[in-house]
Coordinates of C-alpha atoms in Angstrom, one line a residue:
X234 CA -4.4 16.0 21.7
X235 CA -2.8 13.4 19.4
X236 CA 0.4 13.8 17.6
X237 CA -0.1 11.7 14.4
X238 CA 3.0 10.5 12.7
X239 CA 3.9 9.6 9.1
X240 CA 3.9 6.0 10.2
X241 CA 0.1 6.1 10.8
X242 CA -2.6 6.3 13.4
X243 CA -1.5 5.0 16.8
X244 CA -2.6 1.4 16.9
X245 CA -3.3 1.1 13.2
X246 CA -1.1 0.5 10.2
X247 CA -1.5 -0.2 6.5
X248 CA 0.5 -3.4 7.1
X249 CA -2.1 -4.7 9.6
X250 CA -4.7 -7.3 8.7
X251 CA -7.9 -5.8 7.4
X252 CA -10.0 -8.2 9.5
X253 CA -8.0 -7.3 12.7
X254 CA -8.4 -3.5 12.1
X255 CA -12.1 -3.9 11.4
X256 CA -12.6 -5.7 14.8
X257 CA -10.8 -2.9 16.7
X258 CA -13.2 -0.2 15.6
X259 CA -16.2 0.8 17.7
X260 CA -19.5 1.2 15.9
X261 CA -18.0 -0.2 12.7
X262 CA -20.0 -0.1 9.5
X263 CA -18.8 -2.0 6.5
X264 CA -19.4 -1.5 2.9
X265 CA -18.6 -3.9 0.0
X266 CA -18.5 -2.4 -3.4
X267 CA -16.9 -3.6 -6.7
X268 CA -15.0 -6.4 -5.0
X269 CA -13.3 -4.4 -2.2
X270 CA -14.5 -3.7 1.3
X271 CA -14.3 -0.6 3.4
X272 CA -15.1 0.0 7.0
X273 CA -15.8 3.2 9.0
X274 CA -15.8 3.3 12.8
X275 CA -14.5 5.0 15.9
X276 CA -11.2 4.6 17.7
X277 CA -10.6 6.2 21.1
X278 CA -7.2 8.0 21.3
X279 CA -6.3 10.0 24.4
X280 CA -9.9 10.2 25.5
X281 CA -11.4 11.3 22.2
X282 CA -13.3 9.3 19.6
X283 CA -11.8 9.6 16.1
X284 CA -13.7 8.6 13.0
X285 CA -11.5 6.2 11.1
X286 CA -11.9 4.8 7.6
X287 CA -10.1 1.8 6.3
X288 CA -10.2 0.5 2.7
X289 CA -9.3 -3.0 1.6
X290 CA -7.1 -3.6 -1.4
X291 CA -9.2 -5.6 -3.8
X292 CA -6.2 -7.6 -5.1
X293 CA -4.3 -8.4 -2.0
X294 CA -7.2 -8.2 0.5
X295 CA -4.9 -6.3 2.8
X296 CA -5.3 -2.7 3.8
X297 CA -5.0 -0.1 1.0
X298 CA -5.4 3.0 3.1
X299 CA -6.2 4.2 6.6
X300 CA -7.7 7.6 7.3
X301 CA -8.6 9.7 10.3
X302 CA -11.6 11.7 9.2
X303 CA -12.1 14.1 12.0
X304 CA -9.4 16.0 13.9
X305 CA -9.7 17.8 17.2
X306 CA -8.3 21.1 18.4
X307 CA -4.7 20.7 19.4
X308 CA -4.0 17.6 17.2
X309 CA -0.7 17.7 15.4
X310 CA 1.1 15.8 12.7
X311 CA 4.8 15.1 13.4
X312 CA 4.6 18.0 15.9
X313 CA 3.1 20.4 13.4
X314 CA -0.2 22.0 14.5
X315 CA -3.0 20.9 12.2
X316 CA -5.6 23.6 12.8
X317 CA -3.5 26.7 13.4
X318 CA -2.1 27.5 9.9
X319 CA -3.2 27.6 6.3
X320 CA -2.8 24.6 4.0
X321 CA 0.1 26.4 2.2
X322 CA 1.9 27.0 5.5
X323 CA 1.3 23.5 6.6
X324 CA 2.7 22.1 3.4
X325 CA 5.7 24.3 3.9
X326 CA 6.3 22.8 7.3
X327 CA 6.0 19.3 5.8
X328 CA 8.7 20.1 3.3
X329 CA 11.0 21.0 6.2
X330 CA 10.7 17.4 7.7
X331 CA 10.4 15.4 4.5
X332 CA 9.9 15.5 0.7
X333 CA 8.2 18.5 -1.0
X334 CA 4.4 18.0 -0.8
X335 CA 2.1 18.6 -3.8
X336 CA -0.7 21.0 -3.4
X337 CA -4.1 20.7 -5.1
X338 CA -7.3 22.6 -4.5
X339 CA -8.5 20.3 -1.7
X340 CA -5.6 18.0 -1.1
X341 CA -2.0 18.1 0.1
X342 CA -0.2 15.0 -1.3
X343 CA 3.0 13.8 0.4
X344 CA 3.6 10.9 -1.9
X345 CA 7.1 9.9 -0.8
X346 CA 5.8 9.5 2.7
X347 CA 2.5 7.8 1.6
X348 CA 0.3 10.5 3.3
X349 CA -2.3 12.9 2.1
X350 CA -4.4 15.6 3.8
X351 CA -7.8 16.7 2.7
X352 CA -8.2 20.4 3.1
X353 CA -11.4 22.1 4.2
X354 CA -11.7 25.9 4.4
X355 CA -7.9 26.1 3.9
X356 CA -7.1 23.9 6.9
X357 CA -6.0 20.2 6.8
X358 CA -9.0 18.3 8.2
X359 CA -8.3 14.6 7.4
X360 CA -5.1 12.5 7.2
X361 CA -4.8 9.4 5.0
X362 CA -2.0 6.9 5.0
X363 CA -1.6 4.4 2.1
X364 CA 0.6 1.4 1.6
X365 CA 3.4 0.7 -0.9
X366 CA 1.7 -0.5 -4.1
X367 CA 1.5 0.2 -7.8
X368 CA -1.0 3.0 -7.3
X369 CA 1.6 5.0 -5.4
X370 CA 3.9 4.9 -8.5
X371 CA 0.9 5.9 -10.6
X372 CA 0.1 8.9 -8.4
X373 CA 3.8 10.0 -8.5
X374 CA 3.9 9.7 -12.3
X375 CA 0.7 11.7 -12.7
X376 CA 1.9 14.5 -10.4
X377 CA 5.3 14.7 -11.9
X378 CA 3.8 15.2 -15.4
X379 CA 5.1 11.9 -16.7
X380 CA 1.8 10.5 -17.7
X381 CA 3.6 8.7 -20.6
X382 CA 5.5 6.7 -18.0
X383 CA 2.3 4.9 -17.1
X384 CA 2.0 1.4 -18.6
X385 CA -1.7 0.9 -19.6
X386 CA -1.2 -2.8 -19.3
X387 CA 0.0 -2.6 -15.7
X388 CA -2.4 -0.1 -14.2
X389 CA -6.2 -0.3 -14.0
X390 CA -8.5 2.6 -14.5
X391 CA -10.3 3.7 -11.3
X392 CA -13.5 1.9 -10.7
X393 CA -16.6 4.0 -11.0
X394 CA -18.3 4.5 -7.7
X395 CA -15.1 3.7 -5.7
X396 CA -14.0 6.4 -3.4
X397 CA -11.1 5.1 -1.3
X398 CA -9.6 7.6 1.1
X399 CA -6.6 7.9 -1.2
X400 CA -8.8 8.8 -4.2
X401 CA -11.2 11.1 -2.3
X402 CA -8.6 12.9 -0.3

């Protein structure tokens, strides 16, 4: 059982070097598409092998997001059980310890904390952490209904074929 925290996966952070994180994963498989790189591999935590995804920021070459793609029975987030309640109940628990999350069909966004959760069969099944960047401001503006606040000269449209954990989750 791992208690994941809003600060990230134990041993990984969005502030780490992409090259360092890439080297720490077992069975790592990289992919380079449209000028950014991503890597998927396994990380052992408390005796279990977790599938981890890491995407590189195409501008800074640092880490854009880190994701744990498979959770195990008993895993928690900030002490909240991940597999024992509905997505709505889980979002309610998140609101008690931080900002109000935003619910979508398959995602719980917690933008102030830079965390999102992909929901499968009404249960959070992945966790994604992302760094502080312009895209975070874009996500917040979109969800707040202030699309007019987006400066088209500052933000780039999503690249076709790109599916970072932040965009997919």
